């Protein structure tokens, strides 16, 4: 039976106005391809405290980027939503407590909520040498994942690392890092890849679960179809430049300043499924997403495109754009296949910063030209 919505309690609990709350539910329902009736069903589900599923959230090999991205969402404040929408019983980054007491709470919650809790996995799972390369509270991430997955109602792999191994699994992958679907072969794992993943894709998936008691339709990679059904290239605002053959060929060149297509700078938008062009990031508007700020898509949500191909194998092409002497402390060792992987991660960060600085410089120049005209 549909319950009467208590907006005053929702406003208090979630820290958002009634208008923002309903707008949010309608927006999520529309993103999921659902009707306005579904938006009401979602609003009812959120308003019903009994529908808050217990969540066990594990972290493996990663940078906590997915959690960080979730916490930085605004309007409505996603941290309010996530903390009130679900009962977050265990989260290694957000738990105020630590040690044996927290581990006890986790085991207790899994026991009391057998078959009811949502398991969220963030980070890669190393499986080489029985998983000894990532241990939490004396147990391997591999064992913890298998244990938590056994009685979970649903499993979500949040971020590229949890979805297939991410940057940790790039060759030569010394720890045997892999994703949750590869470890939990007999289970359905919904993947929300991205580096970082868009928090709205996670929230939409969880809202679907809370409302309908099941996870949304997924593609062959386990990704929710509503979020990963289209190529970045299909909805990219630079697409008219691609079709007209207008390309940036160097960071900071005339084409780059004019917002031309970034394909010749290595953009992987034509082979990457994600909804970045329509959702963007941080809810701030103003084109805040990689291509929007002048950087090519590197395919972070595609296995075999992002880290393996774009960041490592093709890094030697990108490095020519790094301004000389900008990062003298970083040694770049050449190998037969390009840059050695030991230095590549550091170099990637450096290049990312350099490229970002170059792009920012280009935008500033653009603005200066506008101001002067
Ligand atoms: S910038 Fe990338 S995604 Fe956008 S139109 Fe060009 S190739 Fe396609």
mmCIF file of C-alpha atoms and ligand atoms in Angstrom:
data_model
loop_
_atom_site.group_PDB
_atom_site.id
_atom_site.type_symbol
_atom_site.label_atom_id
_atom_site.label_comp_id
_atom_site.label_asym_id
_atom_site.label_seq_id
_atom_site.Cartn_x
_atom_site.Cartn_y
_atom_site.Cartn_z
ATOM 1 C CA UNK A 1 0.000 0.000 0.000
ATOM 2 C CA UNK A 2 1.258 3.461 -0.875
ATOM 3 C CA UNK A 3 2.159 5.461 2.205
ATOM 4 C CA UNK A 4 1.384 9.128 2.785
ATOM 5 C CA UNK A 5 4.556 11.106 2.126
ATOM 6 C CA UNK A 6 5.769 13.005 5.169
ATOM 7 C CA UNK A 7 7.702 15.827 3.536
ATOM 8 C CA UNK A 8 8.671 17.524 6.783
ATOM 9 C CA UNK A 9 10.460 14.395 7.951
ATOM 10 C CA UNK A 10 12.056 13.951 4.523
ATOM 11 C CA UNK A 11 13.317 17.533 4.592
ATOM 12 C CA UNK A 12 14.770 16.926 8.024
ATOM 13 C CA UNK A 13 16.286 13.565 7.194
ATOM 14 C CA UNK A 14 17.737 14.367 3.782
ATOM 15 C CA UNK A 15 18.463 18.058 4.183
ATOM 16 C CA UNK A 16 16.620 18.959 0.973
ATOM 17 C CA UNK A 17 13.418 20.841 0.252
ATOM 18 C CA UNK A 18 10.253 19.037 -0.864
ATOM 19 C CA UNK A 19 10.633 20.568 -4.299
ATOM 20 C CA UNK A 20 14.254 19.419 -4.649
ATOM 21 C CA UNK A 21 13.356 15.967 -3.372
ATOM 22 C CA UNK A 22 10.538 15.449 -5.888
ATOM 23 C CA UNK A 23 12.630 16.957 -8.669
ATOM 24 C CA UNK A 24 15.406 14.533 -7.807
ATOM 25 C CA UNK A 25 13.070 11.499 -7.847
ATOM 26 C CA UNK A 26 11.555 12.616 -11.155
ATOM 27 C CA UNK A 27 15.034 13.155 -12.617
ATOM 28 C CA UNK A 28 16.266 9.736 -11.510
ATOM 29 C CA UNK A 29 13.112 8.040 -12.841
ATOM 30 C CA UNK A 30 13.538 9.835 -16.180
ATOM 31 C CA UNK A 31 17.216 8.824 -16.345
ATOM 32 C CA UNK A 32 16.179 5.228 -15.729
ATOM 33 C CA UNK A 33 13.643 5.494 -18.535
ATOM 34 C CA UNK A 34 10.759 5.133 -16.066
ATOM 35 C CA UNK A 35 7.419 6.930 -15.875
ATOM 36 C CA UNK A 36 6.381 9.759 -13.540
ATOM 37 C CA UNK A 37 4.443 7.143 -11.554
ATOM 38 C CA UNK A 38 7.753 5.442 -10.877
ATOM 39 C CA UNK A 39 9.065 8.738 -9.509
ATOM 40 C CA UNK A 40 6.215 8.683 -6.970
ATOM 41 C CA UNK A 41 7.001 5.046 -6.164
ATOM 42 C CA UNK A 42 10.622 6.032 -5.580
ATOM 43 C CA UNK A 43 9.639 8.955 -3.380
ATOM 44 C CA UNK A 44 7.459 6.591 -1.329
ATOM 45 C CA UNK A 45 10.263 4.058 -1.080
ATOM 46 C CA UNK A 46 12.702 6.688 0.178
ATOM 47 C CA UNK A 47 10.132 8.032 2.635
ATOM 48 C CA UNK A 48 9.571 4.599 4.118
ATOM 49 C CA UNK A 49 12.315 4.005 6.710
ATOM 50 C CA UNK A 50 11.498 0.275 6.696
ATOM 51 C CA UNK A 51 12.752 0.084 3.120
ATOM 52 C CA UNK A 52 16.290 1.125 3.990
ATOM 53 C CA UNK A 53 18.388 -1.909 3.051
ATOM 54 C CA UNK A 54 21.406 -2.724 5.206
ATOM 55 C CA UNK A 55 24.603 -2.185 3.225
ATOM 56 C CA UNK A 56 27.970 -3.834 3.665
ATOM 57 C CA UNK A 57 30.610 -1.850 1.763
ATOM 58 C CA UNK A 58 34.036 -3.388 1.170
ATOM 59 C CA UNK A 59 37.199 -1.693 -0.088
ATOM 60 C CA UNK A 60 39.928 -3.529 -1.961
ATOM 61 C CA UNK A 61 42.850 -2.187 -4.006
ATOM 62 C CA UNK A 62 41.887 1.377 -4.949
ATOM 63 C CA UNK A 63 42.143 5.080 -4.139
ATOM 64 C CA UNK A 64 38.622 5.426 -2.603
ATOM 65 C CA UNK A 65 37.724 7.593 -5.613
ATOM 66 C CA UNK A 66 34.182 6.159 -5.881
ATOM 67 C CA UNK A 67 33.393 6.990 -2.248
ATOM 68 C CA UNK A 68 35.025 10.410 -2.620
ATOM 69 C CA UNK A 69 32.959 11.153 -5.709
ATOM 70 C CA UNK A 70 29.788 10.066 -3.924
ATOM 71 C CA UNK A 71 30.485 12.309 -0.946
ATOM 72 C CA UNK A 72 31.098 15.337 -3.121
ATOM 73 C CA UNK A 73 27.723 15.192 -4.824
ATOM 74 C CA UNK A 74 25.354 18.051 -4.153
ATOM 75 C CA UNK A 75 21.817 19.299 -4.744
ATOM 76 C CA UNK A 76 20.378 17.258 -3.268
ATOM 77 C CA UNK A 77 23.223 16.356 -1.027
ATOM 78 C CA UNK A 78 24.011 12.776 -1.959
ATOM 79 C CA UNK A 79 25.701 12.041 1.310
ATOM 80 C CA UNK A 80 22.390 12.855 3.029
ATOM 81 C CA UNK A 81 20.623 10.677 0.573
ATOM 82 C CA UNK A 82 23.009 7.758 0.782
ATOM 83 C CA UNK A 83 23.194 7.878 4.561
ATOM 84 C CA UNK A 84 19.403 8.059 4.920
ATOM 85 C CA UNK A 85 18.368 5.955 1.976
ATOM 86 C CA UNK A 86 20.332 2.959 3.167
ATOM 87 C CA UNK A 87 21.479 1.642 6.498
ATOM 88 C CA UNK A 88 25.215 1.805 6.054
ATOM 89 C CA UNK A 89 26.272 -0.858 8.534
ATOM 90 C CA UNK A 90 29.886 -1.204 7.436
ATOM 91 C CA UNK A 91 32.080 1.079 5.358
ATOM 92 C CA UNK A 92 35.827 1.023 5.915
ATOM 93 C CA UNK A 93 36.333 4.675 4.914
ATOM 94 C CA UNK A 94 33.293 6.284 6.525
ATOM 95 C CA UNK A 95 32.983 4.265 9.731
ATOM 96 C CA UNK A 96 33.788 6.428 12.735
ATOM 97 C CA UNK A 97 34.948 3.382 14.664
ATOM 98 C CA UNK A 98 37.731 0.979 13.830
ATOM 99 C CA UNK A 99 39.216 -2.343 14.812
ATOM 100 C CA UNK A 100 37.503 -5.358 16.338
ATOM 101 C CA UNK A 101 34.264 -3.572 17.281
ATOM 102 C CA UNK A 102 33.593 -2.493 13.687
ATOM 103 C CA UNK A 103 34.442 -5.930 12.329
ATOM 104 C CA UNK A 104 32.057 -7.413 14.889
ATOM 105 C CA UNK A 105 29.253 -5.054 13.727
ATOM 106 C CA UNK A 106 29.807 -6.177 10.157
ATOM 107 C CA UNK A 107 29.591 -9.886 10.990
ATOM 108 C CA UNK A 108 26.550 -9.243 13.180
ATOM 109 C CA UNK A 109 24.771 -7.309 10.419
ATOM 110 C CA UNK A 110 25.487 -10.004 7.833
ATOM 111 C CA UNK A 111 24.127 -12.644 10.214
ATOM 112 C CA UNK A 112 20.975 -10.733 11.173
ATOM 113 C CA UNK A 113 20.252 -9.628 7.598
ATOM 114 C CA UNK A 114 20.991 -12.843 5.749
ATOM 115 C CA UNK A 115 19.631 -12.572 2.219
ATOM 116 C CA UNK A 116 18.572 -8.927 2.702
ATOM 117 C CA UNK A 117 21.683 -6.784 2.610
ATOM 118 C CA UNK A 118 23.196 -4.983 -0.349
ATOM 119 C CA UNK A 119 26.886 -5.682 -0.863
ATOM 120 C CA UNK A 120 28.901 -2.870 -2.441
ATOM 121 C CA UNK A 121 32.445 -3.648 -3.548
ATOM 122 C CA UNK A 122 34.862 -0.821 -4.239
ATOM 123 C CA UNK A 123 38.376 -1.563 -5.486
ATOM 124 C CA UNK A 124 40.070 -4.486 -7.171
ATOM 125 C CA UNK A 125 40.477 -7.912 -5.612
ATOM 126 C CA UNK A 126 43.970 -9.463 -5.891
ATOM 127 C CA UNK A 127 43.765 -13.227 -6.323
ATOM 128 C CA UNK A 128 47.439 -14.157 -6.857
ATOM 129 C CA UNK A 129 49.082 -16.107 -4.018
ATOM 130 C CA UNK A 130 45.687 -16.680 -2.359
ATOM 131 C CA UNK A 131 44.983 -12.951 -2.222
ATOM 132 C CA UNK A 132 47.686 -11.940 0.287
ATOM 133 C CA UNK A 133 48.320 -8.575 -1.406
ATOM 134 C CA UNK A 134 45.251 -6.948 0.143
ATOM 135 C CA UNK A 135 44.256 -7.757 3.702
ATOM 136 C CA UNK A 136 41.755 -6.086 6.019
ATOM 137 C CA UNK A 137 41.518 -7.023 9.692
ATOM 138 C CA UNK A 138 43.780 -10.001 9.053
ATOM 139 C CA UNK A 139 41.674 -11.457 6.249
ATOM 140 C CA UNK A 140 42.228 -11.235 2.518
ATOM 141 C CA UNK A 141 39.910 -9.117 0.370
ATOM 142 C CA UNK A 142 39.329 -12.288 -1.618
ATOM 143 C CA UNK A 143 37.978 -14.196 1.398
ATOM 144 C CA UNK A 144 36.027 -11.175 2.674
ATOM 145 C CA UNK A 145 34.351 -10.782 -0.727
ATOM 146 C CA UNK A 146 33.403 -14.451 -0.951
ATOM 147 C CA UNK A 147 32.086 -14.399 2.601
ATOM 148 C CA UNK A 148 30.002 -11.227 2.179
ATOM 149 C CA UNK A 149 28.643 -12.249 -1.225
ATOM 150 C CA UNK A 150 27.298 -15.583 0.003
ATOM 151 C CA UNK A 151 24.133 -14.172 1.608
ATOM 152 C CA UNK A 152 23.841 -10.768 -0.127
ATOM 153 C CA UNK A 153 20.493 -9.843 -1.695
ATOM 154 C CA UNK A 154 22.310 -7.974 -4.444
ATOM 155 C CA UNK A 155 25.903 -7.089 -5.300
ATOM 156 C CA UNK A 156 27.146 -3.846 -6.839
ATOM 157 C CA UNK A 157 30.733 -3.308 -8.027
ATOM 158 C CA UNK A 158 31.261 0.460 -7.774
ATOM 159 C CA UNK A 159 34.080 1.873 -9.900
ATOM 160 C CA UNK A 160 36.290 0.439 -12.627
ATOM 161 C CA UNK A 161 38.623 -1.347 -10.174
ATOM 162 C CA UNK A 162 35.751 -3.343 -8.665
ATOM 163 C CA UNK A 163 34.190 -3.893 -12.100
ATOM 164 C CA UNK A 164 37.180 -5.614 -13.715
ATOM 165 C CA UNK A 165 40.380 -4.690 -11.854
ATOM 166 C CA UNK A 166 40.984 -1.150 -13.143
ATOM 167 C CA UNK A 167 44.454 0.371 -13.021
ATOM 168 C CA UNK A 168 45.732 -2.338 -10.634
ATOM 169 C CA UNK A 169 45.043 -5.019 -13.234
ATOM 170 C CA UNK A 170 47.050 -3.334 -16.018
ATOM 171 C CA UNK A 171 49.912 -5.434 -17.335
ATOM 172 C CA UNK A 172 51.986 -6.943 -15.751
ATOM 173 C CA UNK A 173 49.412 -7.069 -12.923
ATOM 174 C CA UNK A 174 51.793 -8.417 -10.240
ATOM 175 C CA UNK A 175 49.074 -9.040 -7.649
ATOM 176 C CA UNK A 176 46.572 -10.726 -9.967
ATOM 177 C CA UNK A 177 44.105 -7.875 -9.416
ATOM 178 C CA UNK A 178 40.679 -8.490 -10.852
ATOM 179 C CA UNK A 179 37.070 -7.387 -10.450
ATOM 180 C CA UNK A 180 34.160 -8.673 -8.398
ATOM 181 C CA UNK A 181 32.332 -10.320 -11.354
ATOM 182 C CA UNK A 182 35.443 -12.370 -12.143
ATOM 183 C CA UNK A 183 35.682 -13.546 -8.501
ATOM 184 C CA UNK A 184 31.941 -14.102 -8.023
ATOM 185 C CA UNK A 185 31.340 -16.027 -11.218
ATOM 186 C CA UNK A 186 28.158 -17.733 -10.002
ATOM 187 C CA UNK A 187 26.532 -14.448 -8.848
ATOM 188 C CA UNK A 188 24.988 -11.510 -10.655
ATOM 189 C CA UNK A 189 27.148 -8.463 -10.053
ATOM 190 C CA UNK A 190 25.945 -5.078 -11.276
ATOM 191 C CA UNK A 191 28.933 -2.995 -12.328
ATOM 192 C CA UNK A 192 29.080 0.808 -12.177
ATOM 193 C CA UNK A 193 32.453 1.441 -13.854
ATOM 194 C CA UNK A 194 34.176 4.793 -14.141
ATOM 195 C CA UNK A 195 37.287 6.413 -12.708
ATOM 196 C CA UNK A 196 35.706 7.830 -10.731
ATOM 197 C CA UNK A 197 32.229 6.479 -11.434
ATOM 198 C CA UNK A 198 29.415 8.972 -11.608
ATOM 199 C CA UNK A 199 27.645 8.944 -8.217
ATOM 200 C CA UNK A 200 24.293 9.523 -9.931
ATOM 201 C CA UNK A 201 24.635 6.133 -11.651
ATOM 202 C CA UNK A 202 25.121 4.481 -8.288
ATOM 203 C CA UNK A 203 22.262 6.359 -6.623
ATOM 204 C CA UNK A 204 19.913 5.562 -9.520
ATOM 205 C CA UNK A 205 20.773 1.871 -9.303
ATOM 206 C CA UNK A 206 20.305 1.772 -5.525
ATOM 207 C CA UNK A 207 17.018 3.689 -5.803
ATOM 208 C CA UNK A 208 15.785 1.149 -8.320
ATOM 209 C CA UNK A 209 16.711 -1.631 -5.905
ATOM 210 C CA UNK A 210 15.019 0.100 -2.958
ATOM 211 C CA UNK A 211 11.868 0.759 -4.990
ATOM 212 C CA UNK A 212 11.455 -2.539 -6.814
ATOM 213 C CA UNK A 213 13.463 -4.977 -4.696
ATOM 214 C CA UNK A 214 15.614 -5.992 -7.656
ATOM 215 C CA UNK A 215 18.442 -4.531 -9.687
ATOM 216 C CA UNK A 216 17.876 -2.765 -13.032
ATOM 217 C CA UNK A 217 18.417 -4.443 -16.446
ATOM 218 C CA UNK A 218 22.099 -4.799 -17.270
ATOM 219 C CA UNK A 219 24.246 -5.286 -20.374
ATOM 220 C CA UNK A 220 26.767 -8.069 -21.062
ATOM 221 C CA UNK A 221 29.362 -6.323 -18.856
ATOM 222 C CA UNK A 222 26.912 -6.090 -15.959
ATOM 223 C CA UNK A 223 26.386 -2.326 -16.426
ATOM 224 C CA UNK A 224 22.904 -0.834 -15.952
ATOM 225 C CA UNK A 225 21.582 -0.228 -19.451
ATOM 226 C CA UNK A 226 19.970 3.065 -18.486
ATOM 227 C CA UNK A 227 23.402 4.536 -17.651
ATOM 228 C CA UNK A 228 25.744 2.772 -20.089
ATOM 229 C CA UNK A 229 23.520 2.234 -23.111
ATOM 230 C CA UNK A 230 25.055 4.953 -25.299
ATOM 231 C CA UNK A 231 28.540 5.814 -26.494
ATOM 232 C CA UNK A 232 30.056 9.031 -25.152
ATOM 233 C CA UNK A 233 30.588 9.974 -28.801
ATOM 234 C CA UNK A 234 26.830 9.820 -29.523
ATOM 235 C CA UNK A 235 25.918 12.634 -27.154
ATOM 236 C CA UNK A 236 29.173 14.604 -27.047
ATOM 237 C CA UNK A 237 28.679 18.332 -27.599
ATOM 238 C CA UNK A 238 31.865 18.366 -29.751
ATOM 239 C CA UNK A 239 30.303 15.883 -32.172
ATOM 240 C CA UNK A 240 29.381 18.525 -34.798
ATOM 241 C CA UNK A 241 33.124 19.348 -35.017
ATOM 242 C CA UNK A 242 33.936 15.649 -35.492
ATOM 243 C CA UNK A 243 31.344 15.371 -38.272
ATOM 244 C CA UNK A 244 32.707 18.502 -39.937
ATOM 245 C CA UNK A 245 36.318 17.301 -39.668
ATOM 246 C CA UNK A 246 37.440 20.004 -37.226
ATOM 247 C CA UNK A 247 39.987 18.634 -34.751
ATOM 248 C CA UNK A 248 42.422 19.821 -32.086
ATOM 249 C CA UNK A 249 45.812 18.315 -32.912
ATOM 250 C CA UNK A 250 47.897 19.631 -29.984
ATOM 251 C CA UNK A 251 46.902 20.642 -26.473
ATOM 252 C CA UNK A 252 46.632 24.417 -26.489
ATOM 253 C CA UNK A 253 46.532 24.796 -30.269
ATOM 254 C CA UNK A 254 43.950 26.904 -32.054
ATOM 255 C CA UNK A 255 41.556 23.969 -32.515
ATOM 256 C CA UNK A 256 41.830 23.094 -28.830
ATOM 257 C CA UNK A 257 41.068 26.656 -27.805
ATOM 258 C CA UNK A 258 38.074 26.730 -30.116
ATOM 259 C CA UNK A 259 36.595 23.562 -28.575
ATOM 260 C CA UNK A 260 37.097 21.311 -31.593
ATOM 261 C CA UNK A 261 36.850 17.527 -31.454
ATOM 262 C CA UNK A 262 39.571 15.783 -29.390
ATOM 263 C CA UNK A 263 39.718 12.574 -31.439
ATOM 264 C CA UNK A 264 43.230 13.297 -32.737
ATOM 265 C CA UNK A 265 44.395 13.799 -29.158
ATOM 266 C CA UNK A 266 43.388 10.211 -28.399
ATOM 267 C CA UNK A 267 39.729 10.593 -27.423
ATOM 268 C CA UNK A 268 38.144 7.198 -26.702
ATOM 269 C CA UNK A 269 34.567 8.534 -26.752
ATOM 270 C CA UNK A 270 33.722 6.542 -29.910
ATOM 271 C CA UNK A 271 34.375 3.243 -28.083
ATOM 272 C CA UNK A 272 33.247 4.097 -24.557
ATOM 273 C CA UNK A 273 29.774 3.540 -23.168
ATOM 274 C CA UNK A 274 28.827 6.023 -20.437
ATOM 275 C CA UNK A 275 26.419 8.866 -19.792
ATOM 276 C CA UNK A 276 29.044 11.520 -18.910
ATOM 277 C CA UNK A 277 27.879 13.949 -21.650
ATOM 278 C CA UNK A 278 24.344 14.077 -20.282
ATOM 279 C CA UNK A 279 25.015 13.823 -16.531
ATOM 280 C CA UNK A 280 28.393 15.560 -16.253
ATOM 281 C CA UNK A 281 29.960 15.672 -12.781
ATOM 282 C CA UNK A 282 29.513 17.383 -9.426
ATOM 283 C CA UNK A 283 26.040 18.750 -10.219
ATOM 284 C CA UNK A 284 27.533 22.173 -10.878
ATOM 285 C CA UNK A 285 26.587 22.439 -14.542
ATOM 286 C CA UNK A 286 28.927 24.291 -16.863
ATOM 287 C CA UNK A 287 30.305 21.302 -18.759
ATOM 288 C CA UNK A 288 32.239 19.719 -15.897
ATOM 289 C CA UNK A 289 33.416 16.391 -17.306
ATOM 290 C CA UNK A 290 36.691 15.395 -19.009
ATOM 291 C CA UNK A 291 35.820 16.388 -22.583
ATOM 292 C CA UNK A 292 33.997 19.460 -21.265
ATOM 293 C CA UNK A 293 37.220 20.763 -19.709
ATOM 294 C CA UNK A 294 39.357 20.031 -22.754
ATOM 295 C CA UNK A 295 40.706 16.550 -22.043
ATOM 296 C CA UNK A 296 40.009 13.555 -24.300
ATOM 297 C CA UNK A 297 37.932 10.718 -22.875
ATOM 298 C CA UNK A 298 40.321 7.889 -21.990
ATOM 299 C CA UNK A 299 37.652 5.195 -21.790
ATOM 300 C CA UNK A 300 37.676 4.692 -18.022
ATOM 301 C CA UNK A 301 34.403 2.750 -18.066
ATOM 302 C CA UNK A 302 35.537 0.269 -20.741
ATOM 303 C CA UNK A 303 37.575 -2.790 -19.891
ATOM 304 C CA UNK A 304 40.696 -2.876 -22.043
ATOM 305 C CA UNK A 305 40.291 0.709 -23.262
ATOM 306 C CA UNK A 306 40.947 2.926 -20.256
ATOM 307 C CA UNK A 307 43.983 1.887 -18.293
ATOM 308 C CA UNK A 308 45.494 -0.829 -20.426
ATOM 309 C CA UNK A 309 45.283 0.882 -23.794
ATOM 310 C CA UNK A 310 44.935 4.605 -23.233
ATOM 311 C CA UNK A 311 47.104 5.119 -20.172
ATOM 312 C CA UNK A 312 49.892 2.615 -20.674
ATOM 313 C CA UNK A 313 50.318 1.415 -24.236
ATOM 314 C CA UNK A 314 49.714 4.807 -25.770
ATOM 315 C CA UNK A 315 51.389 6.873 -23.085
ATOM 316 C CA UNK A 316 54.505 7.351 -25.169
ATOM 317 C CA UNK A 317 52.447 9.334 -27.690
ATOM 318 C CA UNK A 318 50.949 11.569 -25.032
ATOM 319 C CA UNK A 319 54.237 12.314 -23.244
ATOM 320 C CA UNK A 320 55.401 14.503 -26.097
ATOM 321 C CA UNK A 321 52.857 17.045 -24.865
ATOM 322 C CA UNK A 322 54.451 17.341 -21.424
ATOM 323 C CA UNK A 323 56.226 20.683 -21.065
ATOM 324 C CA UNK A 324 59.996 20.109 -20.532
ATOM 325 C CA UNK A 325 61.424 20.319 -17.001
ATOM 326 C CA UNK A 326 58.001 20.580 -15.481
ATOM 327 C CA UNK A 327 58.413 17.455 -13.355
ATOM 328 C CA UNK A 328 62.200 17.017 -13.030
ATOM 329 C CA UNK A 329 61.841 14.651 -10.045
ATOM 330 C CA UNK A 330 60.024 12.045 -12.103
ATOM 331 C CA UNK A 331 62.227 9.662 -13.957
ATOM 332 C CA UNK A 332 60.734 8.216 -17.141
ATOM 333 C CA UNK A 333 62.331 4.879 -17.994
ATOM 334 C CA UNK A 334 61.963 3.715 -21.549
ATOM 335 C CA UNK A 335 61.230 0.043 -22.247
ATOM 336 C CA UNK A 336 60.837 -1.845 -25.481
ATOM 337 C CA UNK A 337 57.055 -1.387 -25.347
ATOM 338 C CA UNK A 338 57.199 2.308 -24.416
ATOM 339 C CA UNK A 339 57.403 3.608 -20.862
ATOM 340 C CA UNK A 340 58.056 1.059 -18.138
ATOM 341 C CA UNK A 341 55.017 0.413 -16.017
ATOM 342 C CA UNK A 342 56.813 1.212 -12.770
ATOM 343 C CA UNK A 343 57.208 4.819 -13.782
ATOM 344 C CA UNK A 344 54.092 4.994 -15.895
ATOM 345 C CA UNK A 345 51.656 5.571 -13.053
ATOM 346 C CA UNK A 346 53.667 8.511 -11.743
ATOM 347 C CA UNK A 347 54.172 9.804 -15.241
ATOM 348 C CA UNK A 348 50.441 9.473 -15.900
ATOM 349 C CA UNK A 349 49.714 11.678 -12.902
ATOM 350 C CA UNK A 350 52.321 14.174 -14.024
ATOM 351 C CA UNK A 351 51.065 14.223 -17.578
ATOM 352 C CA UNK A 352 47.500 14.522 -16.353
ATOM 353 C CA UNK A 353 48.491 17.530 -14.293
ATOM 354 C CA UNK A 354 50.466 19.036 -17.139
ATOM 355 C CA UNK A 355 47.681 18.502 -19.622
ATOM 356 C CA UNK A 356 45.194 19.907 -17.143
ATOM 357 C CA UNK A 357 47.394 22.941 -16.630
ATOM 358 C CA UNK A 358 47.737 23.370 -20.385
ATOM 359 C CA UNK A 359 43.986 23.102 -20.862
ATOM 360 C CA UNK A 360 43.366 25.572 -18.070
ATOM 361 C CA UNK A 361 45.852 27.897 -19.664
ATOM 362 C CA UNK A 362 44.048 27.589 -22.980
ATOM 363 C CA UNK A 363 40.731 28.397 -21.366
ATOM 364 C CA UNK A 364 42.212 31.372 -19.569
ATOM 365 C CA UNK A 365 43.659 32.648 -22.832
ATOM 366 C CA UNK A 366 40.284 32.181 -24.441
ATOM 367 C CA UNK A 367 38.647 34.166 -21.667
ATOM 368 C CA UNK A 368 41.283 36.884 -21.902
ATOM 369 C CA UNK A 369 40.646 37.208 -25.622
ATOM 370 C CA UNK A 370 36.918 37.486 -24.987
ATOM 371 C CA UNK A 371 37.482 40.079 -22.252
ATOM 372 C CA UNK A 372 39.687 42.133 -24.550
ATOM 373 C CA UNK A 373 37.270 42.064 -27.481
HETATM 374 S S1 LIG B 1 35.652 14.761 -28.426
HETATM 375 FE FE1 LIG B 1 35.638 12.494 -28.459
HETATM 376 S S2 LIG B 1 33.545 11.892 -27.934
HETATM 377 FE FE2 LIG B 1 33.506 14.064 -28.494
HETATM 378 S S3 LIG B 1 33.033 14.067 -30.686
HETATM 379 FE FE3 LIG B 1 35.247 14.082 -30.547
HETATM 380 S S4 LIG B 1 35.849 11.895 -30.608
HETATM 381 FE FE4 LIG B 1 33.643 11.968 -30.157
#
